[in-house]
Coordinates of C-alpha atoms and ligand atoms in Angstrom, one line a residue:
X1414 CA 79.7 106.9 53.2
X1415 CA 81.2 103.5 52.2
X1416 CA 79.0 101.0 54.0
X1417 CA 78.9 98.0 51.7
X1418 CA 80.7 96.3 48.8
X1419 CA 78.7 98.3 46.2
X1420 CA 79.7 101.5 47.8
X1421 CA 83.4 100.6 47.5
X1422 CA 82.9 99.4 44.0
X1423 CA 81.3 102.6 42.9
X1424 CA 84.1 104.6 44.5
X1425 CA 86.6 102.4 42.7
X1426 CA 84.7 103.0 39.4
X1427 CA 85.1 106.8 40.0
X1428 CA 88.8 106.6 40.9
X1429 CA 90.1 104.2 38.3
X1430 CA 90.5 104.6 34.5
X1431 CA 87.7 102.7 32.8
X1432 CA 90.0 100.1 31.3
X1433 CA 91.5 99.2 34.6
X1434 CA 88.1 99.2 36.5
X1435 CA 86.6 96.9 33.9
X1436 CA 89.6 94.6 34.0
X1437 CA 89.0 94.1 37.8
X1438 CA 85.2 94.2 37.8
X1439 CA 84.0 92.3 34.8
X1440 CA 83.7 88.7 33.8
X1441 CA 84.2 87.1 30.4
X1442 CA 82.2 86.8 27.2
X1443 CA 78.5 87.3 28.0
X1444 CA 79.2 87.5 31.7
X1445 CA 76.6 84.9 32.7
X1446 CA 78.9 83.5 35.3
X1447 CA 78.8 86.7 37.3
X1448 CA 75.0 86.4 37.4
X1449 CA 75.1 82.7 38.3
X1450 CA 77.6 83.3 41.1
X1451 CA 75.3 85.9 42.6
X1452 CA 72.1 83.9 42.2
X1453 CA 73.8 80.7 43.6
X1454 CA 74.7 82.5 46.8
X1455 CA 71.4 84.5 47.0
X1456 CA 69.5 81.2 46.8
X1457 CA 71.0 79.8 50.0
X1458 CA 69.4 80.6 53.3
X1459 CA 70.8 80.2 56.8
X1460 CA 68.4 79.0 59.5
X1461 CA 69.1 80.3 63.0
X1462 CA 69.0 78.8 66.4
X1463 CA 67.6 81.2 68.9
X1464 CA 68.1 81.8 72.6
X1465 CA 71.6 80.3 72.6
X1466 CA 72.8 82.8 75.3
X1467 CA 76.0 83.7 73.4
X1468 CA 77.5 87.0 74.0
X1469 CA 80.4 87.3 71.6
X1470 CA 81.4 85.5 68.5
X1471 CA 84.8 84.2 67.9
X1472 CA 85.8 84.2 64.2
X1473 CA 89.2 82.7 64.7
X1474 CA 90.0 79.8 62.5
X1475 CA 92.9 77.4 62.0
X1476 CA 94.6 76.6 58.7
X1477 CA 97.4 74.0 58.7
X1478 CA 97.9 74.5 62.4
X1479 CA 98.1 78.3 62.2
X1480 CA 95.4 80.6 63.8
X1481 CA 94.0 83.3 61.6
X1482 CA 91.6 86.0 62.9
X1483 CA 88.8 85.1 60.5
X1484 CA 88.4 82.3 57.9
X1485 CA 89.4 84.7 55.1
X1486 CA 92.3 85.0 52.6
X1487 CA 93.0 87.9 50.3
X1488 CA 93.0 86.1 46.9
X1489 CA 95.8 86.4 44.4
X1490 CA 94.9 89.2 41.9
X1491 CA 97.2 90.1 39.0
X1492 CA 98.3 93.7 38.7
X1493 CA 96.9 94.9 42.0
X1494 CA 99.8 97.3 42.0
X1495 CA 98.1 99.2 39.2
X1496 CA 95.1 99.9 41.4
X1497 CA 97.2 101.9 43.9
X1498 CA 100.9 102.7 44.0
X1499 CA 102.6 99.7 45.6
X1500 CA 99.2 98.1 45.8
X1501 CA 100.3 94.6 46.6
X1502 CA 102.3 95.7 49.6
X1503 CA 99.2 97.7 50.8
X1504 CA 97.1 94.6 50.4
X1505 CA 99.6 92.6 52.4
X1506 CA 99.6 95.2 55.2
X1507 CA 95.8 95.4 55.1
X1508 CA 95.5 91.6 55.4
X1509 CA 98.0 91.6 58.3
X1510 CA 96.1 94.4 60.0
X1511 CA 93.0 92.1 60.3
X1512 CA 95.0 88.9 60.9
X1513 CA 94.5 87.0 57.6
X1514 CA 96.9 85.8 54.9
X1515 CA 97.5 87.6 51.6
X1516 CA 98.2 85.5 48.5
X1517 CA 100.6 87.2 46.1
X1518 CA 100.0 86.6 42.4
X1519 CA 102.8 85.5 40.0
X1520 CA 101.6 88.4 38.0
X1521 CA 101.8 91.1 40.7
X1522 CA 103.5 94.4 39.8
X1523 CA 105.6 94.3 43.0
X1524 CA 107.9 91.4 43.7
X1525 CA 107.5 89.1 46.7
X1526 CA 110.8 90.4 48.1
X1527 CA 109.5 94.1 48.1
X1528 CA 106.2 93.0 49.5
X1529 CA 107.9 91.1 52.3
X1530 CA 110.1 94.2 53.1
X1531 CA 107.0 96.4 53.2
X1532 CA 104.9 94.0 55.2
X1533 CA 107.2 92.1 57.5
X1534 CA 104.4 90.8 59.7
X1535 CA 102.1 89.6 56.9
X1536 CA 101.3 86.0 56.3
X1537 CA 102.2 85.7 52.7
X1538 CA 101.1 82.9 50.3
X1539 CA 102.2 82.7 46.7
X1540 CA 100.0 81.9 43.7
X1541 CA 101.9 80.2 40.9
X1542 CA 101.3 80.3 37.2
X1543 CA 103.9 77.9 35.8
X1544 CA 106.2 79.4 33.1
X1545 CA 107.2 77.3 30.1
X1546 CA 110.9 77.5 31.2
X1547 CA 110.7 75.3 34.2
X1548 CA 114.1 76.3 35.5
X1549 CA 112.9 79.9 35.6
X1550 CA 109.8 78.7 37.5
X1551 CA 112.1 76.8 40.0
X1552 CA 114.2 80.0 40.5
X1553 CA 111.0 81.9 41.3
X1554 CA 109.9 79.3 43.8
X1555 CA 113.3 79.6 45.6
X1556 CA 112.7 83.3 45.9
X1557 CA 109.2 82.7 47.2
X1558 CA 110.5 80.3 49.9
X1559 CA 113.3 82.6 50.9
X1560 CA 110.6 85.3 51.7
X1561 CA 109.0 83.0 54.3
X1562 CA 106.1 81.9 52.2
X1563 CA 105.0 78.4 53.1
X1564 CA 101.8 78.1 51.1
X1565 CA 102.0 77.7 47.3
X1566 CA 98.7 78.0 45.4
X1567 CA 98.9 76.5 41.9
X1568 CA 96.2 77.9 39.6
X1569 CA 94.8 75.1 37.6
X1570 CA 91.8 76.7 35.9
X1571 CA 93.4 78.9 33.3
X1572 CA 94.6 76.5 30.6
X1573 CA 94.0 79.1 27.9
X1574 CA 93.7 82.9 27.8
X1575 CA 90.2 84.1 28.7
X1576 CA 88.1 85.9 26.1
X1577 CA 87.5 89.3 27.6
X1578 CA 86.2 91.4 24.8
X1579 CA 85.8 94.5 26.9
X1580 CA 89.5 94.6 27.4
X1581 CA 90.0 94.6 23.6
X1582 CA 87.6 97.4 23.3
X1583 CA 88.9 99.5 26.2
X1584 CA 92.6 99.1 25.2
X1585 CA 93.7 97.7 28.6
X1586 CA 96.8 95.6 28.1
X1587 CA 100.1 94.7 29.7
X1588 CA 102.7 96.0 29.3
X1589 CA 100.6 99.2 29.4
X1590 CA 100.5 100.7 26.0
X1591 CA 99.5 104.3 25.5
X1592 CA 96.8 104.4 22.9
X1593 CA 94.8 107.5 22.3
X1594 CA 91.8 106.0 24.0
X1595 CA 93.5 105.1 27.3
X1596 CA 95.5 108.3 27.3
X1597 CA 92.1 110.1 27.4
X1598 CA 90.9 107.6 30.0
X1599 CA 93.9 108.3 32.2
X1600 CA 93.6 112.0 31.8
X1601 CA 90.0 111.8 33.0
X1602 CA 91.3 110.2 36.2
X1603 CA 94.0 112.6 37.4
X1604 CA 94.1 111.2 40.9
X1605 CA 95.1 107.8 39.5
X1606 CA 97.3 109.3 36.8
X1607 CA 99.3 111.3 39.4
X1608 CA 99.0 109.0 42.4
X1609 CA 99.7 105.7 40.7
X1610 CA 101.1 105.9 37.1
X1611 CA 103.2 109.0 37.5
X1612 CA 104.7 107.6 40.7
X1613 CA 105.7 104.5 38.9
X1614 CA 107.1 106.4 36.0
X1615 CA 109.2 108.5 38.3
X1616 CA 110.5 105.6 40.3
X1617 CA 110.4 102.2 38.5
X1618 CA 109.3 103.0 35.0
X1619 CA 106.2 101.5 33.3
X1620 CA 104.6 99.1 35.7
X1621 CA 104.6 95.5 34.6
X1622 CA 104.9 92.0 36.0
X1623 CA 107.5 92.3 38.7
X1624 CA 108.4 88.6 39.1
X1625 CA 109.4 88.2 35.5
X1626 CA 113.1 87.9 35.0
X1627 CA 114.6 91.4 34.0
X1628 CA 115.3 90.2 30.5
X1629 CA 111.6 89.5 29.9
X1630 CA 110.1 92.4 31.7
X1631 CA 108.5 94.9 29.4
X1632 CA 108.6 92.6 26.5
X1633 CA 106.1 90.0 27.6
X1634 CA 103.8 90.6 24.6
X1635 CA 106.6 89.9 22.1
X1636 CA 106.3 86.1 21.4
X1637 CA 109.8 85.6 20.3
X1638 CA 111.2 87.1 23.5
X1639 CA 108.6 85.8 25.8
X1640 CA 108.4 82.1 25.1
X1641 CA 110.3 81.2 28.3
X1642 CA 107.9 83.0 30.5
X1643 CA 104.7 82.2 28.6
X1644 CA 102.2 80.6 30.9
X1645 CA 102.4 76.8 30.7
X1646 CA 99.0 76.1 29.4
X1647 CA 99.8 72.4 28.9
X1648 CA 100.2 71.8 32.7
X1649 CA 99.1 68.3 33.8
X1650 CA 98.9 66.3 37.0
X1651 CA 102.4 65.0 36.6
X1652 CA 103.7 68.5 36.6
X1653 CA 101.8 69.3 39.7
X1654 CA 103.1 66.1 41.3
X1655 CA 106.6 67.2 40.5
X1656 CA 105.9 70.6 42.1
X1657 CA 104.6 68.7 45.1
X1658 CA 107.9 66.9 45.4
X1659 CA 109.9 70.1 44.9
X1660 CA 107.9 72.4 47.2
X1661 CA 108.5 71.8 50.9
X1662 CA 105.6 73.9 52.2
X1663 CA 101.8 73.5 51.8
X1664 CA 100.6 73.0 48.2
X1665 CA 97.1 74.1 47.2
X1666 CA 95.4 73.7 43.9
X1667 CA 93.1 76.5 42.9
X1668 CA 90.2 76.2 40.5
X1669 CA 88.8 72.8 41.3
X1670 CA 85.1 72.3 40.6
X1671 CA 84.9 68.5 40.5
X1672 CA 85.2 66.0 43.3
X1673 CA 87.3 63.6 41.1
X1674 CA 89.9 66.3 40.5
X1675 CA 89.9 67.0 44.2
X1676 CA 90.6 63.3 44.8
X1677 CA 93.5 63.3 42.4
X1678 CA 94.8 66.4 44.2
X1679 CA 94.7 64.5 47.5
X1680 CA 96.3 61.4 45.9
X1681 CA 99.3 63.4 44.7
X1682 CA 99.8 64.8 48.1
X1683 CA 98.4 68.3 47.8
X1684 CA 97.4 69.9 51.1
X1685 CA 94.4 71.9 49.9
X1686 CA 92.1 72.9 47.0
X1687 CA 90.3 76.1 46.2
X1688 CA 86.8 75.5 44.9
X1689 CA 86.6 78.5 42.6
X1690 CA 85.1 79.8 39.4
X1691 CA 87.9 82.3 39.1
X1692 CA 85.4 85.0 40.0
X1693 CA 83.5 84.4 36.8
X1694 CA 86.5 85.7 34.8
X1695 CA 87.4 82.6 32.7
X1696 CA 84.8 80.2 31.4
X1697 CA 81.4 81.8 31.3
X1698 CA 79.4 78.5 31.7
X1699 CA 81.1 77.1 34.8
X1700 CA 78.9 75.9 37.7
X1701 CA 79.1 78.2 40.7
X1702 CA 81.3 76.9 43.6
X1703 CA 78.2 76.9 45.8
X1704 CA 76.8 74.1 43.6
X1705 CA 80.0 71.9 43.9
X1706 CA 81.4 72.7 47.3
X1707 CA 79.4 70.3 49.4
X1708 CA 80.2 67.4 47.1
X1709 CA 83.9 68.2 47.1
X1710 CA 84.2 68.8 50.8
X1711 CA 82.4 65.5 51.5
X1712 CA 84.8 63.7 49.1
X1713 CA 88.1 65.1 50.3
X1714 CA 87.4 67.2 53.4
X1715 CA 89.0 64.7 55.7
X1716 CA 92.2 64.6 53.5
X1717 CA 92.5 68.2 52.3
X1718 CA 91.8 71.7 53.4
X1719 CA 89.0 72.9 51.2
X1720 CA 88.9 76.7 50.5
X1721 CA 86.4 78.5 48.3
X1722 CA 86.1 81.7 46.4
X1723 CA 84.1 83.6 43.8
X1724 CA 81.3 86.1 44.1
X1725 CA 81.6 87.1 47.8
X1726 CA 80.1 90.5 48.4
X1727 CA 78.7 90.1 51.9
X1728 CA 79.7 88.5 55.1
X1729 CA 76.8 86.2 54.8
X1730 CA 78.3 84.9 51.5
X1731 CA 81.4 83.8 53.4
X1732 CA 79.2 82.0 56.0
X1733 CA 77.3 80.2 53.2
X1734 CA 80.6 78.9 51.8
X1735 CA 81.7 77.8 55.3
X1736 CA 78.4 76.1 55.8
X1737 CA 78.9 74.2 52.6
X1738 CA 82.2 72.8 53.8
X1739 CA 84.9 75.5 53.1
X1740 CA 87.4 76.0 55.8
X1741 CA 88.3 79.5 54.6
X1742 CA 87.1 81.8 51.8
X1743 CA 89.1 84.0 49.5
X1744 CA 88.2 87.5 48.6
X1745 CA 89.3 88.8 45.1
X1746 CA 87.6 92.0 43.9
X1747 CA 86.4 93.2 47.4
X1748 CA 89.9 94.1 48.6
X1749 CA 90.8 95.6 45.2
X1750 CA 87.7 97.9 45.4
X1751 CA 88.8 98.9 48.9
X1752 CA 92.3 99.6 47.6
X1753 CA 91.0 101.7 44.7
X1754 CA 88.6 103.6 47.0
X1755 CA 91.1 104.5 49.7
X1756 CA 94.5 102.8 49.4
X1757 CA 95.7 100.7 52.3
X1758 CA 93.0 102.2 54.6
X1759 CA 90.3 101.4 52.1
X1760 CA 91.5 97.8 51.8
X1761 CA 91.5 97.5 55.6
X1762 CA 88.0 99.1 55.7
X1763 CA 86.6 96.5 53.3
X1764 CA 88.1 93.6 55.2
X1765 CA 86.8 94.9 58.5
X1766 CA 83.4 95.5 56.9
X1767 CA 83.1 91.9 55.8
X1768 CA 84.3 90.6 59.2
X1769 CA 81.7 92.8 60.9
X1770 CA 79.0 91.5 58.6
X1771 CA 80.0 87.9 59.3
X1772 CA 80.0 88.6 63.0
X1773 CA 76.5 90.2 62.9
X1774 CA 75.1 87.3 60.9
X1775 CA 76.7 84.8 63.3
X1776 CA 75.0 86.6 66.1
X1777 CA 71.6 86.2 64.4
X1778 CA 72.3 82.5 63.6
X1779 CA 73.2 81.8 67.2
X1780 CA 76.7 80.6 66.2
X1781 CA 79.5 81.3 68.6
X1782 CA 82.3 80.0 66.5
X1783 CA 82.9 79.5 62.8
X1784 CA 83.4 75.7 63.2
X1785 CA 79.7 75.5 64.1
X1786 CA 78.8 76.7 60.6
X1787 CA 80.9 74.0 59.0
X1788 CA 79.0 71.4 60.9
X1789 CA 75.7 72.5 59.5
X1790 CA 73.7 69.6 58.2
X1791 CA 71.2 69.5 55.4
X1792 CA 72.5 72.4 53.4
X1793 CA 71.7 71.9 49.9
X1794 CA 72.2 74.5 47.3
X1795 CA 70.8 74.6 44.3
X1796 CA 72.4 73.5 41.1
X1797 CA 70.7 75.0 38.1
X1798 CA 67.1 75.6 38.7
X1799 CA 66.9 73.2 41.6
X1800 CA 65.0 73.9 44.8
X1801 CA 67.1 73.8 47.9
X1802 CA 66.5 73.2 51.6
X1803 CA 67.5 75.9 54.0
X1804 CA 70.8 75.5 55.7
X1805 CA 70.3 73.5 58.7
X1806 CA 70.8 75.5 61.8
X1807 CA 74.5 75.3 62.7
X1808 CA 73.6 76.1 66.2
X1809 CA 71.3 73.1 66.5
X1810 CA 74.4 71.1 67.2
X1811 CA 74.5 72.7 70.7
Ligands
LIG639 C1 91.7 91.6 38.8 C2 91.8 90.2 39.1 C3 93.0 89.5 38.9 C4 93.1 88.2 39.2 N1 94.3 87.6 39.0 C5 94.5 86.3 39.4 C6 95.8 85.6 39.3 O1 96.8 86.3 38.9 N2 95.9 84.3 39.7 C7 94.8 83.6 40.1 O2 94.9 82.4 40.5 N3 93.6 84.2 40.2 C8 93.4 85.5 39.9 N4 92.2 86.1 40.0 C9 91.1 85.3 40.6 C10 91.0 85.5 42.1 O3 92.1 84.9 42.7 C11 89.7 84.9 42.7 O4 89.6 83.5 42.3 C12 88.5 85.6 42.3 O5 88.7 87.0 42.1 C13 87.4 85.4 43.3 O6 86.2 86.0 43.0 P1 85.7 87.4 43.6 O7 86.5 88.5 42.8 O8 84.3 87.5 43.2 O9 86.0 87.4 45.0 C14 92.0 87.4 39.7 C15 90.8 88.1 40.0 C16 90.7 89.5 39.7 C17 89.4 90.2 40.1

């Protein structure tokens, strides 16, 4: 029975080749950030109001004037299409099934056009890694806009390639290269080999980053060929300002952990920020978002939509980020584990599970609507080693 995030994670571990599972699951270097994400959320408590007389909770939320069924977003995750055949389209459909947006990664296997065709009702956002050749990046954004995406999420927290030693050891790389080690790994996972890899090989060939222009696809590890689509690690605020002027929809900057950076984002006309530690996958000594979120939402919450992500494994983790000032919370690994465990149905099941957990916890807290959580006063997590007060009762405001 798959009842919680750990159950889905273990099923994913069983279904996926080890290299792919570790690519999704693990952190970076000594993986201290994964521990600190968990402990930062565990250290927060939520204090209930009792006898509020509520019957049902309403998790509906609004982002930029649009209603979503719960304050959740399926986060951009590169190569989700390797987890399940056509995995990004399945994630888009799963998100649509529960009424929340899905953010497509620049580095998805499936293109935004194909995802749009497969999930016509989905609310699609797009996450941008800027390529060195800005005209190619501009062409990509035209395609994104043509697919009805009106939220662009620019990832700002990956200025260099992360140091993930386990991927060097387990041979996981893109384009997928068949080493002796990962051939054995794949052979030991026939369900994935036949259900995912063989299906790609029979239809589209070796899976790789679908958005890359055809001339660069399949050759992205060859520096001489790939310079134009190398990620622009020298990105600066002027570049993002230029994107702001060029992009007509909402512009969100992902990977903010400092109120000053959030202020600059507001000054250049961004519409939102994602307070994120990139799921503990980039720099291993980042502070957890829970330690920075209140400060950032106090600084810019009136000017920007503040989102958060990293480390969510329970519905209560979502409520904690909301209580600290987030207006919605992104889920990265959880939907991927669902996808690995049971394809589209598995992704839907994971999302429903988190929504159910949120609903149950809101019932205990005496909170009828998610807005009430955001108005919580006195919440104070916990930077390193600090004590914290309990979350003030959101429902006290009634
Ligand atoms: C397998 C994987 C791939 C990811 N790829 C991207 C990406 O392409 N762009 C991006 O901005 N963030 C990427 N992220 C980070 C997520 O968007 C998100 O910030 C993070 O996963 C949240 O933490 P969680 O996994 O604990 O929920 C990726 C995360 C995972 C797990």
